[in-house]
Amino acid sequence: MTGSSRTPAASGTLHVYATPAELIEGAAKWLVEHIEASEDRYALALSGGSTPKPLYERLARPDLARRIDWKRVHLFWGDERFVPHDHPDSNYRMAKLALIDHVPIPPANVHAVPTDGTPESAAQRYARTLRDFYGADRLDPNRPLFDLNLLGIGDDGHTASLFPGAPQLLEEKEWVAAVVGQKPEPRITLTYPVLDSADTVAFLAQGAAKREPVARARRHDPNTPAGLVAPRGDLLWFLDKAAAPAQ
């Protein structure tokens, strides 16, 4: 099973940095400028995993943090492991310790994925959170949900918790899906229509292990879920030199 019916329009723009440290610095400064250039509220969907942690830590440092009007920023998550929010594997916990605890963002602006009840009910509740924020039950192609959707890519080409061959790749109606049986723990993930509903999608990847999946994604390999993201707006790739595919 693949998401091969999807037809992304472009491979995206590459931003390649010599080292991981330069990658984080460049991505952080770009993100701050993107927020500064926006108007009204700014909806940011965060990626989990280890790669974005130093980015969040960099955004929390005073020289950049003070440039952001945190009252305008709303945080969401592209996916979450179905574990308590204080669990070491929680994407929310990682972002909280790296960023949220260190900046003056209003608690009401932090929209964590629920991880109580069942995975299916949690997915439904998070979909309602997104719809309430968006102000409609259907996505308008001309009005993106997110200003920025920050995504990662796994060694197998997955993004968020959309894994190769998984049935969630074909979901076009529901905004959020429970992912059970793909990994040891259940997960909650945004589906493609919601991941796509962004003014800008930015992938962040580093290390030689990511070079081949990035190359496959940029070719829109139907077995590479990251390559099937088709944002309404810009698609960017922030990479270190090791992760950048050959030109």
XYZ file of N, CA and C in Angstrom, residues 22-239:
654
model
N 25.951 24.811 11.798
C 25.555 25.874 10.870
C 24.132 25.656 10.370
N 23.749 24.392 10.205
C 22.367 24.075 9.828
C 21.388 24.610 10.861
N 21.639 24.325 12.120
C 20.737 24.777 13.182
C 20.687 26.295 13.242
N 21.841 26.938 13.137
C 21.879 28.401 13.187
C 21.102 28.999 12.013
N 21.329 28.458 10.823
C 20.636 28.987 9.655
C 19.140 28.758 9.703
N 18.728 27.575 10.112
C 17.294 27.280 10.192
C 16.616 28.125 11.259
N 17.292 28.319 12.393
C 16.707 29.116 13.475
C 16.512 30.565 13.046
N 17.504 31.138 12.400
C 17.391 32.542 11.974
C 16.350 32.689 10.878
N 16.287 31.703 9.975
C 15.242 31.752 8.951
C 13.869 31.707 9.602
N 13.662 30.831 10.584
C 12.362 30.686 11.227
C 11.950 31.976 11.938
N 12.889 32.592 12.627
C 12.575 33.852 13.307
C 12.146 34.916 12.296
N 12.851 34.991 11.186
C 12.497 35.973 10.167
C 11.123 35.665 9.563
N 10.805 34.387 9.433
C 9.499 33.995 8.907
C 8.383 34.428 9.856
N 8.618 34.267 11.146
C 7.631 34.725 12.136
C 7.525 36.244 12.119
N 8.660 36.920 12.073
C 8.656 38.386 12.067
C 7.897 38.943 10.859
N 7.968 38.254 9.739
C 7.326 38.743 8.522
C 5.834 38.448 8.481
N 5.345 37.662 9.425
C 3.930 37.287 9.431
C 3.090 38.350 10.130
N 1.796 38.221 9.953
C 0.845 39.105 10.616
C -0.123 38.269 11.442
N -0.690 38.888 12.469
C -1.661 38.217 13.323
C -1.038 36.961 13.953
N -1.833 35.935 14.164
C -1.316 34.749 14.845
C -0.471 33.906 13.879
N 0.451 33.149 14.470
C 1.383 32.341 13.680
C 1.284 30.906 14.169
N 0.839 30.017 13.292
C 0.636 28.611 13.655
C 1.831 27.796 13.185
N 2.517 27.178 14.129
C 3.727 26.410 13.870
C 3.516 24.968 14.313
N 3.633 24.029 13.370
C 3.560 22.608 13.692
C 4.972 22.083 13.895
N 5.233 21.551 15.079
C 6.571 21.107 15.439
C 6.794 19.650 15.067
N 8.043 19.347 14.733
C 8.477 17.983 14.499
C 9.042 17.404 15.790
N 8.924 16.100 15.946
C 9.526 15.431 17.091
C 10.850 14.793 16.717
N 11.305 13.884 17.557
C 12.573 13.219 17.301
C 13.754 14.030 17.792
N 14.949 13.534 17.511
C 16.156 14.152 18.059
C 16.668 15.322 17.224
N 16.434 15.304 15.911
C 17.033 16.317 15.040
C 16.612 17.741 15.374
N 15.329 18.032 15.629
C 14.959 19.429 15.866
C 15.255 19.942 17.272
N 15.661 19.078 18.189
C 15.880 19.547 19.559
C 16.861 20.714 19.630
N 18.035 20.655 18.983
C 18.934 21.815 19.056
C 18.351 23.054 18.390
N 17.476 22.876 17.420
C 16.809 24.034 16.828
C 15.923 24.711 17.858
N 15.148 23.919 18.601
C 14.283 24.507 19.623
C 15.111 25.177 20.712
N 16.206 24.547 21.084
C 17.091 25.145 22.092
C 17.674 26.464 21.594
N 17.992 26.525 20.321
C 18.540 27.771 19.767
C 17.481 28.863 19.755
N 16.240 28.512 19.425
C 15.166 29.507 19.433
C 14.904 30.054 20.832
N 15.215 29.254 21.843
C 14.973 29.665 23.227
C 16.038 30.610 23.758
N 17.168 30.712 23.074
C 18.227 31.601 23.558
C 17.798 33.054 23.398
N 18.161 33.913 24.339
C 17.592 35.264 24.391
C 17.720 36.077 23.113
N 18.843 35.971 22.402
C 19.024 36.839 21.236
C 17.984 36.587 20.156
N 17.525 35.337 20.014
C 16.465 35.043 19.056
C 15.088 35.086 19.708
N 14.986 34.575 20.924
C 13.680 34.510 21.592
C 13.054 35.889 21.742
N 13.865 36.897 21.984
C 13.314 38.236 22.197
C 12.790 38.862 20.908
N 13.163 38.314 19.780
C 12.681 38.842 18.506
C 11.300 38.309 18.141
N 10.846 37.301 18.858
C 9.564 36.674 18.556
C 8.481 37.198 19.486
N 7.358 37.589 18.901
C 6.182 37.966 19.689
C 5.432 36.680 20.030
N 5.780 36.107 21.173
C 5.257 34.784 21.515
C 3.757 34.772 21.749
N 3.171 35.922 21.998
C 1.717 35.964 22.173
C 0.997 35.625 20.875
N 1.664 35.787 19.745
C 1.056 35.491 18.446
C 1.276 34.048 18.006
N 2.212 33.362 18.658
C 2.623 32.031 18.198
C 1.757 30.945 18.828
N 1.290 30.041 17.997
C 0.553 28.857 18.462
C 1.324 27.623 18.026
N 1.572 26.718 18.967
C 2.341 25.510 18.694
C 1.435 24.280 18.589
N 1.697 23.488 17.570
C 1.030 22.210 17.361
C 2.111 21.159 17.122
N 1.708 19.909 17.002
C 2.649 18.825 16.750
C 2.193 18.011 15.552
N 3.153 17.662 14.688
C 2.830 16.837 13.528
C 2.508 15.411 13.897
N 3.117 14.937 14.981
C 2.798 13.606 15.480
C 3.232 13.506 16.929
N 2.766 12.455 17.577
C 3.102 12.241 18.984
C 3.041 10.759 19.300
N 3.955 10.332 20.135
C 3.875 8.974 20.664
C 2.788 8.928 21.734
N 2.064 7.822 21.779
C 0.953 7.708 22.729
C 1.496 7.293 24.090
N 2.185 8.244 24.706
C 2.772 8.068 26.036
C 2.421 9.311 26.849
N 2.491 9.253 28.187
C 2.216 10.450 28.981
C 3.129 11.609 28.596
N 2.654 12.820 28.810
C 3.418 14.002 28.414
C 4.729 14.159 29.175
N 4.883 13.471 30.291
C 6.152 13.546 31.023
C 7.050 12.347 30.724
N 6.679 11.546 29.756
C 7.466 10.358 29.392
C 8.694 10.775 28.573
N 9.837 10.118 28.745
C 11.035 10.498 27.988
C 10.863 10.451 26.468
N 9.918 9.651 25.966
C 9.713 9.542 24.522
C 8.716 10.551 23.966
N 8.153 11.387 24.828
C 7.124 12.328 24.400
C 7.721 13.471 23.573
N 7.156 13.704 22.396
C 7.576 14.855 21.598
C 7.226 16.162 22.297
N 6.089 16.179 22.980
C 5.714 17.370 23.739
C 6.756 17.664 24.816
N 7.157 16.639 25.558
C 8.136 16.843 26.627
C 9.450 17.401 26.077
N 9.898 16.863 24.948
C 11.142 17.359 24.363
C 11.038 18.846 24.032
N 9.946 19.239 23.382
C 9.780 20.644 23.025
C 9.595 21.524 24.258
N 8.940 21.002 25.268
C 8.737 21.765 26.497
C 10.074 22.068 27.172
N 10.912 21.040 27.304
C 12.190 21.234 27.983
C 13.153 22.075 27.158
N 13.095 21.916 25.834
C 14.041 22.622 24.974
C 13.628 24.058 24.702
N 12.313 24.317 24.625
C 11.840 25.619 24.166
C 10.772 26.243 25.054
N 9.667 25.520 25.228
C 8.477 26.139 25.811
C 8.732 26.679 27.210
N 9.508 25.943 28.015
C 9.779 26.387 29.393
C 10.615 27.656 29.455
N 11.199 28.074 28.343
C 12.175 29.162 28.368
C 11.702 30.420 27.649
N 10.477 30.414 27.123
C 9.976 31.575 26.389
C 8.587 31.940 26.911
N 8.186 33.213 26.740
C 6.908 33.666 27.312
C 5.707 33.383 26.422
N 5.559 32.149 25.995
C 4.387 31.795 25.196
C 3.220 31.493 26.133
N 2.032 32.040 25.862
C 0.887 31.755 26.727
C 0.554 30.262 26.716
N 0.267 29.685 27.875
C -0.076 28.254 27.909
C -1.214 27.884 26.969
N -2.176 28.789 26.783
C -3.305 28.498 25.898
C -2.894 28.389 24.438
N -1.680 28.835 24.116
C -1.195 28.780 22.738
C -0.427 27.492 22.443
N -0.300 26.633 23.432
C 0.433 25.374 23.266
C -0.601 24.250 23.167
N -0.730 23.690 21.971
C -1.797 22.729 21.678
C -1.193 21.330 21.574
N -0.963 20.707 22.725
C -0.358 19.376 22.759
C -1.358 18.324 22.297
N -0.835 17.259 21.722
C -1.668 16.129 21.331
C -2.095 15.373 22.587
N -3.378 15.105 22.788
C -3.788 14.331 23.957
C -3.276 12.900 23.866
N -2.880 12.354 24.996
C -2.373 10.970 25.016
C -3.020 10.171 26.141
N -4.302 10.466 26.383
C -5.063 9.669 27.335
C -6.243 9.064 26.600
N -6.974 8.178 27.286
C -8.056 7.468 26.617
C -7.478 6.452 25.650
N -8.072 6.360 24.472
C -7.558 5.468 23.444
C -6.873 6.284 22.349
N -5.968 5.672 21.572
C -5.362 6.416 20.462
C -6.402 6.985 19.500
N -7.455 6.216 19.257
C -8.479 6.677 18.319
C -9.223 7.896 18.856
N -9.567 7.880 20.152
C -10.275 9.035 20.713
C -9.349 10.246 20.801
N -8.073 9.998 21.088
C -7.110 11.101 21.142
C -6.981 11.756 19.769
N -6.942 10.944 18.718
C -6.868 11.493 17.364
C -8.095 12.345 17.051
N -9.261 11.880 17.439
C -10.481 12.647 17.196
C -10.474 13.963 17.954
N -9.986 13.930 19.195
C -9.952 15.157 19.992
C -8.947 16.165 19.422
N -7.812 15.664 18.925
C -6.849 16.605 18.361
C -7.356 17.189 17.042
N -8.074 16.391 16.293
C -8.694 16.915 15.081
C -9.670 18.035 15.414
N -10.406 17.878 16.511
C -11.328 18.941 16.923
C -10.566 20.188 17.344
N -9.445 20.019 18.038
C -8.606 21.170 18.403
C -8.168 21.927 17.155
N -7.730 21.204 16.140
C -7.275 21.838 14.903
C -8.419 22.541 14.186
N -9.574 21.889 14.138
C -10.717 22.498 13.452
C -11.189 23.752 14.180
N -11.203 23.693 15.505
C -11.619 24.873 16.275
C -10.653 26.032 16.036
N -9.366 25.740 16.006
C -8.376 26.793 15.743
C -8.549 27.356 14.335
N -8.771 26.473 13.388
C -8.913 26.873 11.994
C -10.229 27.613 11.740
N -11.252 27.250 12.500
C -12.549 27.905 12.366
C -13.440 27.314 11.292
N -13.142 26.086 10.882
C -13.958 25.414 9.871
C -13.694 23.917 9.954
N -14.630 23.141 9.428
C -14.484 21.685 9.416
C -13.847 21.164 8.143
N -13.673 22.046 7.159
C -13.045 21.651 5.903
C -11.914 22.620 5.597
N -10.833 22.073 5.059
C -9.673 22.884 4.732
C -9.874 23.588 3.392
N -9.586 24.863 3.376
C -9.666 25.673 2.165
C -8.262 25.748 1.561
N -8.074 25.315 0.321
C -6.743 25.369 -0.284
C -6.131 26.764 -0.282
N -6.974 27.792 -0.223
C -6.476 29.166 -0.249
C -6.256 29.755 1.138
N -6.497 28.926 2.184
C -6.307 29.424 3.555
C -5.625 28.336 4.371
N -4.294 28.303 4.372
C -3.578 27.236 5.078
C -3.842 27.254 6.576
N -3.835 26.076 7.155
C -3.954 25.931 8.602
C -2.701 26.425 9.306
N -1.531 26.005 8.798
C -0.261 26.346 9.437
C 0.489 27.403 8.632
N 1.152 28.299 9.357
C 2.116 29.183 8.702
C 3.379 28.407 8.361
N 3.780 27.528 9.261
C 4.953 26.689 9.012
C 4.716 25.307 9.591
N 4.958 24.304 8.769
C 4.933 22.920 9.216
C 6.364 22.407 9.153
N 6.957 22.160 10.313
C 8.327 21.682 10.405
C 8.310 20.161 10.479
N 8.975 19.511 9.537
C 8.939 18.054 9.445
C 10.347 17.468 9.432
N 10.444 16.218 9.835
C 11.671 15.459 9.710
C 11.467 14.319 8.735
N 12.528 13.565 8.499
C 12.453 12.407 7.627
C 13.249 11.275 8.253
N 12.641 10.103 8.350
C 13.315 8.958 8.936
C 14.195 8.250 7.922
N 15.045 7.349 8.412
C 15.906 6.575 7.517
C 15.089 5.761 6.518
N 13.842 5.416 6.891
C 12.966 4.666 5.994
C 12.096 5.574 5.136
N 12.306 6.891 5.264
C 11.542 7.834 4.469
C 10.245 8.291 5.091
N 9.944 7.871 6.331
C 8.686 8.309 6.944
C 8.793 9.769 7.377
N 7.647 10.388 7.528
C 7.585 11.720 8.093
C 6.362 11.798 8.991
N 6.415 12.667 10.025
C 5.417 12.598 11.101
C 5.368 11.130 11.527
N 4.194 10.522 11.617
C 4.124 9.068 11.844
C 3.402 8.406 10.685
N 3.757 8.845 9.483
C 3.275 8.225 8.256
C 4.390 7.336 7.725
N 4.208 6.017 7.875
C 5.255 5.044 7.585
C 5.013 4.352 6.250
N 6.078 3.899 5.595
C 5.908 3.214 4.313
C 4.926 2.050 4.408
N 3.990 2.024 3.488
C 3.037 0.933 3.421
C 1.882 1.000 4.392
N 1.833 2.000 5.239
C 0.794 2.073 6.262
C -0.526 2.585 5.678
N -1.657 2.136 6.227
C -2.950 2.573 5.683
C -3.202 4.068 5.847
N -2.551 4.699 6.830
C -2.772 6.128 7.051
C -2.306 6.978 5.859
N -1.460 6.416 5.001
C -1.004 7.148 3.825
C -2.150 7.475 2.879
N -3.184 6.688 2.922
C -4.303 6.860 1.999
C -5.451 7.665 2.599
N -5.296 8.133 3.830
C -6.371 8.867 4.502
C -6.469 10.283 3.939
N -7.594 10.607 3.375
C -7.792 11.941 2.797
C -8.938 12.710 3.450
N -9.659 12.063 4.369
C -10.817 12.701 4.992
C -10.521 13.152 6.411
N -10.002 12.239 7.227
C -9.723 12.581 8.621
C -8.488 13.472 8.717
N -8.519 14.386 9.670
C -7.398 15.310 9.858
C -6.265 14.659 10.664
N -6.624 13.772 11.564
C -5.658 13.142 12.470
C -5.968 11.657 12.525
N -4.931 10.836 12.597
C -5.136 9.388 12.602
C -4.343 8.738 13.723
N -4.903 7.680 14.291
C -4.172 6.822 15.215
C -3.346 5.841 14.391
N -2.105 5.613 14.826
C -1.198 4.692 14.144
C -0.858 3.583 15.137
N -1.423 2.411 14.916
C -1.264 1.291 15.839
C -0.666 0.107 15.077
N 0.406 -0.457 15.636
C 1.002 -1.638 15.029
C 2.197 -1.369 14.150
N 2.473 -0.098 13.860
C 3.637 0.229 13.042
C 4.921 0.295 13.870
N 4.783 0.721 15.119
C 5.903 0.860 16.049
C 5.505 0.231 17.378
N 6.458 0.020 18.282
C 6.096 -0.614 19.556
C 4.989 0.116 20.307
N 5.012 1.465 20.240
C 3.959 2.229 20.907
C 3.024 2.821 19.857
N 1.722 2.946 20.169
C 0.824 3.650 19.256
C 1.274 5.101 19.082
N 0.866 5.694 18.005
C 1.173 7.093 17.737
C -0.057 7.805 17.207
N -0.004 9.109 17.283
C -1.029 9.966 16.709
C -0.336 10.814 15.647
N -0.908 10.903 14.457
C -0.267 11.670 13.398
C -1.267 12.529 12.641
N -0.807 13.672 12.190
C -1.577 14.435 11.219
C -1.541 13.677 9.893
N -2.592 13.797 9.118
C -2.673 13.140 7.816
C -2.187 14.093 6.735
N -2.012 13.563 5.539
C -1.486 14.389 4.456
C -2.273 15.676 4.207
N -3.617 15.656 4.171
C -4.313 16.916 3.897
C -3.960 18.017 4.892
N -3.718 17.652 6.150
C -3.390 18.647 7.173
C -1.915 19.028 7.086
N -1.041 18.057 6.870
C 0.371 18.387 6.679
C 0.557 19.325 5.488
N -0.243 19.125 4.458
C -0.148 19.952 3.250
C -0.682 21.364 3.458
N -1.570 21.536 4.424
C -2.242 22.823 4.613
C -1.323 23.781 5.364
N -0.278 24.212 4.659
C 0.739 25.052 5.274
C 1.231 26.078 4.268
N 1.449 27.282 4.740
C 2.059 28.312 3.895
C 3.462 27.877 3.486
N 4.160 27.222 4.431
C 5.497 26.692 4.150
C 5.669 25.376 4.881
N 6.212 24.375 4.194
C 6.674 23.145 4.820
C 8.194 23.142 4.760
N 8.835 22.895 5.893
C 10.291 22.853 5.952
C 10.734 21.533 6.566
N 11.462 20.761 5.790
C 12.085 19.537 6.295
C 13.458 19.880 6.868
N 13.784 19.240 7.979
C 15.075 19.419 8.633
C 15.728 18.047 8.742
N 16.937 17.894 8.200
C 17.612 16.600 8.241
C 19.116 16.801 8.267
N 19.798 15.896 8.952
C 21.254 15.964 8.999
C 21.834 14.552 9.077
N 23.065 14.419 8.616
C 23.766 13.145 8.704
C 23.675 12.327 7.429
N 24.705 11.521 7.190
C 24.788 10.747 5.959
C 23.661 9.743 5.816
N 23.120 9.250 6.932
C 22.035 8.273 6.852
C 20.780 8.852 6.205
N 20.673 10.180 6.169
C 19.479 10.811 5.611
C 19.643 11.162 4.123
N 20.852 10.982 3.596
C 21.068 11.406 2.208
C 20.177 10.641 1.236
N 20.133 9.320 1.351
C 19.345 8.531 0.415
C 17.848 8.761 0.583
N 17.305 8.762 1.819
C 15.872 9.056 1.938
C 15.505 10.454 1.456
N 16.383 11.428 1.676
C 16.104 12.774 1.157
C 16.057 12.745 -0.364
N 17.014 12.045 -0.985
C 17.030 11.957 -2.443
C 15.756 11.280 -2.955
N 15.330 10.201 -2.286
C 14.104 9.521 -2.705
C 12.888 10.432 -2.549
N 12.850 11.149 -1.442
C 11.721 12.055 -1.209
C 11.652 13.139 -2.271
N 12.793 13.666 -2.643
C 12.805 14.736 -3.648
C 12.464 14.215 -5.046
N 12.590 12.901 -5.247
C 12.140 12.281 -6.503
C 10.670 11.864 -6.423
N 10.066 12.077 -5.254
C 8.664 11.678 -5.018
C 8.468 10.179 -5.187
N 9.437 9.425 -4.688
C 9.313 7.966 -4.666
C 8.022 7.612 -3.933
N 7.121 6.840 -4.551
C 5.837 6.544 -3.915
C 5.957 5.706 -2.650
N 7.124 5.083 -2.433
C 7.341 4.313 -1.208
C 8.045 5.119 -0.129
N 8.183 6.417 -0.346
C 8.843 7.313 0.597
C 7.832 8.353 1.058
N 7.182 8.151 2.206
C 6.093 9.047 2.608
C 6.465 10.527 2.640
N 7.695 10.868 3.032
C 8.082 12.280 3.073
C 7.987 12.931 1.700
N 8.215 12.148 0.651
C 8.176 12.691 -0.688
C 6.792 12.927 -1.236
N 5.774 12.527 -0.484
C 4.395 12.701 -0.927
C 3.715 13.893 -0.256
N 4.448 14.600 0.587
C 3.925 15.848 1.151
C 3.844 16.876 0.026
N 2.686 17.495 -0.118
C 2.449 18.436 -1.216
C 1.856 19.722 -0.654
N 2.686 20.593 -0.094
C 2.155 21.767 0.596
C 1.462 22.749 -0.339
N 0.554 23.505 0.245
C -0.141 24.547 -0.509
C 0.811 25.670 -0.896
N 1.863 25.848 -0.093
C 2.816 26.918 -0.349
C 4.204 26.380 -0.645
N 5.220 26.968 -0.008
C 6.615 26.636 -0.289
C 7.033 25.330 0.389
N 7.940 24.616 -0.266
C 8.562 23.418 0.282
C 10.060 23.652 0.350
N 10.618 23.580 1.568
C 12.030 23.851 1.795
C 12.695 22.650 2.446
N 13.975 22.475 2.144
C 14.790 21.437 2.767
C 15.988 22.094 3.428
N 16.080 22.004 4.746
C 17.226 22.487 5.504
C 18.094 21.284 5.846
N 19.272 21.210 5.243
C 20.125 20.039 5.340
C 21.553 20.430 5.668
